[in-house]
Short mmCIF file of C-alpha atoms in Angstrom, two decimals:
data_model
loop_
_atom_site.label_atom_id
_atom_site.label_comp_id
_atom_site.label_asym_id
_atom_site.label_seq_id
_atom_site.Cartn_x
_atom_site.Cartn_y
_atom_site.Cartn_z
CA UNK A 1 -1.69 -5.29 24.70
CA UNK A 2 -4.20 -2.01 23.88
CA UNK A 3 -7.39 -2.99 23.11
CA UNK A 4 -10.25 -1.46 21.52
CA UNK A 5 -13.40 -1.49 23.83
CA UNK A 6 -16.89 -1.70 23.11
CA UNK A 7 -19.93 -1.30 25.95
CA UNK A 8 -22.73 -2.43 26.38
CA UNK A 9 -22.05 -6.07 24.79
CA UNK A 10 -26.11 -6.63 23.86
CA UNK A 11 -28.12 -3.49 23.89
CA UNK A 12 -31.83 -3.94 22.95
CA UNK A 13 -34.17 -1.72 22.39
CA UNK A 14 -38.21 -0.67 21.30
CA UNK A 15 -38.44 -0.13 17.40
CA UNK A 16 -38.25 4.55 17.36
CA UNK A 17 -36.16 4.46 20.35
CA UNK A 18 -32.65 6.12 20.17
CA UNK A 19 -29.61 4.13 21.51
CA UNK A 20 -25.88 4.99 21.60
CA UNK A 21 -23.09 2.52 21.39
CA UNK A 22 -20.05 3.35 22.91
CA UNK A 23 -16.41 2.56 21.95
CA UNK A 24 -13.06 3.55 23.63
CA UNK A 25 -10.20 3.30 20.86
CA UNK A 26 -6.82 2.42 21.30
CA UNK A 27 -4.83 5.43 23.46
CA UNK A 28 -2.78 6.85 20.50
CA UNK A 29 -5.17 5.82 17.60
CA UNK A 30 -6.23 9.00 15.59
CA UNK A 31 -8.54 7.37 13.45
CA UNK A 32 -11.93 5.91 14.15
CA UNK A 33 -13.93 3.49 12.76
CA UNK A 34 -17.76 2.33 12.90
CA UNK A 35 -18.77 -1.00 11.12
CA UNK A 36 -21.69 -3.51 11.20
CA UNK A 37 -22.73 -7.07 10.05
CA UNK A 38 -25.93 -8.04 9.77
CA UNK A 39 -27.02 -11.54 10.82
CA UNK A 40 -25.83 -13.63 8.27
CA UNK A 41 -23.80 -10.85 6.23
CA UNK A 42 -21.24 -9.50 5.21
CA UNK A 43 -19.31 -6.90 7.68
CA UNK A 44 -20.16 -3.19 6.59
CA UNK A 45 -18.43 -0.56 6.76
CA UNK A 46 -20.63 2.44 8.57
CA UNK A 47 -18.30 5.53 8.42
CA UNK A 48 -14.75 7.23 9.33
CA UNK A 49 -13.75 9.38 11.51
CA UNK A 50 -10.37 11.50 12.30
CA UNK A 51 -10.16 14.82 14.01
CA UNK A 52 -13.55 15.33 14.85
CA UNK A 53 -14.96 15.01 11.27
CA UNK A 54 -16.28 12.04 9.03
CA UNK A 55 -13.93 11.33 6.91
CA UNK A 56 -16.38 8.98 4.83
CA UNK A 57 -19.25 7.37 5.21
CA UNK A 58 -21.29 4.36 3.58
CA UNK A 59 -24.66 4.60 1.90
CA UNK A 60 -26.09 3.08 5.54
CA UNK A 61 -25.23 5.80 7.18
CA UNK A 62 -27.97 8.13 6.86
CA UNK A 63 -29.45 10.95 8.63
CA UNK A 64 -30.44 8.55 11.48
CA UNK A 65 -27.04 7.78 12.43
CA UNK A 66 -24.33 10.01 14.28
CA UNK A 67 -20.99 9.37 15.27
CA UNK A 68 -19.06 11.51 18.00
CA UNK A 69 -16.09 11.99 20.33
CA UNK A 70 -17.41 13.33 23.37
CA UNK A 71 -14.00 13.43 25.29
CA UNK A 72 -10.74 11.87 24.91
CA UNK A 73 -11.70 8.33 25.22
CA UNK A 74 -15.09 7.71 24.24
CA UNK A 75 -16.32 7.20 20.47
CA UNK A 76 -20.51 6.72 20.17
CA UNK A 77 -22.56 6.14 17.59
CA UNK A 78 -25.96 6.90 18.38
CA UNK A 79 -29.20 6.04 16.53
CA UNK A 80 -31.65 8.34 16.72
CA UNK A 81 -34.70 6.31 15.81
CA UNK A 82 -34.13 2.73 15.55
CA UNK A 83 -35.46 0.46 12.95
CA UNK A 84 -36.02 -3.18 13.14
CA UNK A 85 -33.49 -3.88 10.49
CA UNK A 86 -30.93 -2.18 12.84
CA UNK A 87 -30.23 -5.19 14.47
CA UNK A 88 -26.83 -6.70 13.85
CA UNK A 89 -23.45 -6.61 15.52
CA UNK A 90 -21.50 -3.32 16.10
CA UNK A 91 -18.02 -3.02 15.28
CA UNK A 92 -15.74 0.03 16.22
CA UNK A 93 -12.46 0.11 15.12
CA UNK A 94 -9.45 2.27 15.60
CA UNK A 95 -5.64 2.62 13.24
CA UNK A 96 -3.09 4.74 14.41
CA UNK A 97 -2.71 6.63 10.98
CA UNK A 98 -4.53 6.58 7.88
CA UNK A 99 -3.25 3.52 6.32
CA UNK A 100 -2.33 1.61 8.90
CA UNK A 101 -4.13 -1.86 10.26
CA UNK A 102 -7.81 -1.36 12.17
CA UNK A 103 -8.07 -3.04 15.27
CA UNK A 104 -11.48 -3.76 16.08
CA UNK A 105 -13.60 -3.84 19.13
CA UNK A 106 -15.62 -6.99 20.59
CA UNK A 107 -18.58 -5.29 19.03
CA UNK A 108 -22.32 -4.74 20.79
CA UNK A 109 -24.99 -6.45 20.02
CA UNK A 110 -28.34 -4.96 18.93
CA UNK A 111 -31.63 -6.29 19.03
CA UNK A 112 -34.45 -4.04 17.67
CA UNK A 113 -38.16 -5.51 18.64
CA UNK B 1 -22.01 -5.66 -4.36
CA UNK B 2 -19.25 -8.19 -4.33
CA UNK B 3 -15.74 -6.05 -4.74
CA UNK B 4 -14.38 -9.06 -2.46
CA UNK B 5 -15.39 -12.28 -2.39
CA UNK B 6 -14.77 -15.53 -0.51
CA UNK B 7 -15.81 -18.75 -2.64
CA UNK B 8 -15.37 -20.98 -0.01
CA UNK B 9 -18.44 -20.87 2.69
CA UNK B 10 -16.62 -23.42 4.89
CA UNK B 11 -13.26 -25.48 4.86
CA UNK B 12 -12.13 -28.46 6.73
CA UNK B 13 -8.60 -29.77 7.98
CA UNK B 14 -6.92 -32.19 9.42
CA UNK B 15 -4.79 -30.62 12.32
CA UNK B 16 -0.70 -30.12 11.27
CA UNK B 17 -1.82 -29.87 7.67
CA UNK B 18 -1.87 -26.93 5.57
CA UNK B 19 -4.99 -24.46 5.12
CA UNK B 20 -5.46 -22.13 2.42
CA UNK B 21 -8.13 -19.77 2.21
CA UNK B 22 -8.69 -18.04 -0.84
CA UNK B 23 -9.76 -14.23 -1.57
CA UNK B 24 -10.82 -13.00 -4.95
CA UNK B 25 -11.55 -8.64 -5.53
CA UNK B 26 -12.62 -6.83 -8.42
CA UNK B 27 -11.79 -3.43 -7.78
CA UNK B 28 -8.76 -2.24 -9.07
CA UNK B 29 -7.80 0.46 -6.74
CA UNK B 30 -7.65 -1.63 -3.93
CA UNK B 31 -3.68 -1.54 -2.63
CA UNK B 32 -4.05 -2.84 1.18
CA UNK B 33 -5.58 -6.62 1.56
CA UNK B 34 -5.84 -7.66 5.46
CA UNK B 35 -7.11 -11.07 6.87
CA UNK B 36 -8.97 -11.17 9.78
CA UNK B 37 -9.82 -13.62 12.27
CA UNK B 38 -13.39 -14.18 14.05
CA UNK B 39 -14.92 -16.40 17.13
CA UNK B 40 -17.90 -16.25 17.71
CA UNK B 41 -19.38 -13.12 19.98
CA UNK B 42 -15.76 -11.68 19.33
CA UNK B 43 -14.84 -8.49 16.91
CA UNK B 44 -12.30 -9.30 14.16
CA UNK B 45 -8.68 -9.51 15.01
CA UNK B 46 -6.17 -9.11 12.77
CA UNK B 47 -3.66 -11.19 11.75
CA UNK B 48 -1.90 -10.62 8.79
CA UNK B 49 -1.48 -7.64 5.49
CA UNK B 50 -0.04 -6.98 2.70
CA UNK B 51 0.30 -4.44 0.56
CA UNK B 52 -0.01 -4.36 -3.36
CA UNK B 53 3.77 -3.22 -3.92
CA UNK B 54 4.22 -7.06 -2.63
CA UNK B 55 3.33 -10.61 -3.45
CA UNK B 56 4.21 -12.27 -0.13
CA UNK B 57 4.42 -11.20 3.48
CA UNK B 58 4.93 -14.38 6.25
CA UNK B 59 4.37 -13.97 9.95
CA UNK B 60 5.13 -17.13 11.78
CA UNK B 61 2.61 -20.05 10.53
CA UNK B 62 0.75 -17.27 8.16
CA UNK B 63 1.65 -15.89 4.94
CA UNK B 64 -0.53 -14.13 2.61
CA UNK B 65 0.34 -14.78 -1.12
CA UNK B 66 -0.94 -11.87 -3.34
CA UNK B 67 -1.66 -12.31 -7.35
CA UNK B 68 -2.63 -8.92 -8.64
CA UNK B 69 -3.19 -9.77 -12.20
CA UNK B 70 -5.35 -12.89 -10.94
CA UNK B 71 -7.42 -9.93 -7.97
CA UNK B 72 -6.89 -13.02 -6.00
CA UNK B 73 -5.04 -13.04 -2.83
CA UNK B 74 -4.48 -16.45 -0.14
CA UNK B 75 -4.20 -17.44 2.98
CA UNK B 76 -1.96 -19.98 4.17
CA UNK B 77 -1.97 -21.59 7.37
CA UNK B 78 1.03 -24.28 8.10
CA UNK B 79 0.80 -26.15 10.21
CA UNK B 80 -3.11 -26.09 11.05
CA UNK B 81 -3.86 -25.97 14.98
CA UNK B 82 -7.72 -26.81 16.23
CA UNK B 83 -7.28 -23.56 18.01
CA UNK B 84 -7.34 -21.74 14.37
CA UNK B 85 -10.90 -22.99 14.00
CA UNK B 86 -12.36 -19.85 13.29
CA UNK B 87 -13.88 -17.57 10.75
CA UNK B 88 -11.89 -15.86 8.43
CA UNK B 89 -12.42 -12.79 6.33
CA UNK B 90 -10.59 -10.84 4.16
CA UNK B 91 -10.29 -7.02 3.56
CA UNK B 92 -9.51 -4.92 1.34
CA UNK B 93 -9.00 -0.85 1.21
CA UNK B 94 -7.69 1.66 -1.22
CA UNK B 95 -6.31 4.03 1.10
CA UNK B 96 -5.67 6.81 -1.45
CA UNK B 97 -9.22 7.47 -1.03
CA UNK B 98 -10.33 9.36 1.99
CA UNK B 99 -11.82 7.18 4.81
CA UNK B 100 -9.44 4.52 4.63
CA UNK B 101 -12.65 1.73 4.35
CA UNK B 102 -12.10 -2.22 4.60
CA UNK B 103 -14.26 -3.66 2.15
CA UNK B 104 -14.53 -7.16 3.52
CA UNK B 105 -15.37 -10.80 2.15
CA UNK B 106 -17.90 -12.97 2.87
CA UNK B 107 -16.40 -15.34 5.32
CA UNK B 108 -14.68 -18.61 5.37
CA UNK B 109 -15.41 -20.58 8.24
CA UNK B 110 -12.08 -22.94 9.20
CA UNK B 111 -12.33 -26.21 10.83
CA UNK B 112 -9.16 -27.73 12.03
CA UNK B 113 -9.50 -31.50 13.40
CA UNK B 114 -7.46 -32.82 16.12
#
């Protein structure tokens, strides 16, 4: 069964560094998703994504964050100077169309010191 | 902000019996209601919708019972299996708006005993 995909697992990183999070969608998935949850939280949603524009994107998702499709596979969000309350677990998901079901990825882990 | 919330931090079952887990929303425009499972160090996976033209949708031991006057939307597991011990959110998205975002619950974390 196709399975969204999610490296590295645990990324951690120096408080100002950048770090990208990659995510390889399902094959013929057309819409991308990025979400987080917070230790303790609720899951957030991060921002949207369909041919090679944000389709929408959550108050979080400021001028520090960036989400791209580098190739045909790969879906990143990189952030570009890392704050301690960064840390929480990743989530990229993926839907084939625009209302269909989001399959999510294991997620990766960041820790911010 | 609490557009969908899960009451219920934590349930507890006996294993063969029934679990329900219960949903409430506020926001109207919501159409599209999706529960999600989660183990721990794992991503969400889905496991059952419905949409708002609908008040029931079954898929093998789930079925998700919607009550759109009532914003409140269930869960119902029959019968219960330890392996369903697990945390479960619910979702909710009003896809005439562009993005298509899940606006998800708080959690309720399921614990089925043998």
């Amino acid at each position: 069964e196709p399975e969204v995909t999610q490296t590295p697992s645990h990324q951690v990183t120096q408080m100002g560094q950048e770090v990208i999070l990659r995510c390889v969608p399902i094959s013929n998935h057309l819409y991308f998703y990025w979400y987080r949850q917070i230790l303790g939280q609720k899951v957030e949603f991060l921002v949207s994504f369909y041919n090679n524009e944000i389709s929408e994107k959550s108050e979080i998702f400021d001028d520090q964050f960036s989400v791209e499709r580098p190739d045909g596979s790969n879906f990143t969000l990189k952030i570009r100077s890392t704050k301690l309350e960064d840390s929480a677990m990743y989530f990229c998901a993926s839907s084939e169309d625009y209302t269909d079901t989001q399959y999510f990825g294991p997620g990766t882990r960041l820790t911010v010191l | 902000d609490q557009q969908v919330k899960q009451n219920s931090p934590s349930l507890s079952v006996q294993e063969g019996r029934i679990s329900i887990l219960n949903c409430d929303y506020t926001n109207s425009m919501f159409d599209y209601f999706l529960w999600y499972k989660k183990y721990p160090a794992e991503g969400p996976t889905f496991l059952i919708s419905i949409s708002s033209i609908k008040d029931k949708n079954e898929d093998g031991r789930f079925t998700v019972f919607l009550n759109k006057s009532a914003k409140h939307l269930s869960l119902h597991i029959v019968p219960s299996q330890p392996g369903d011990s697990a945390v479960y959110f619910c979702a909710a998205s009003a896809p005439h708006n562009a993005g298509n975002m899940l606006t998800f619950g708080g959690g309720t974390r399921l614990m089925v005993k043998p």
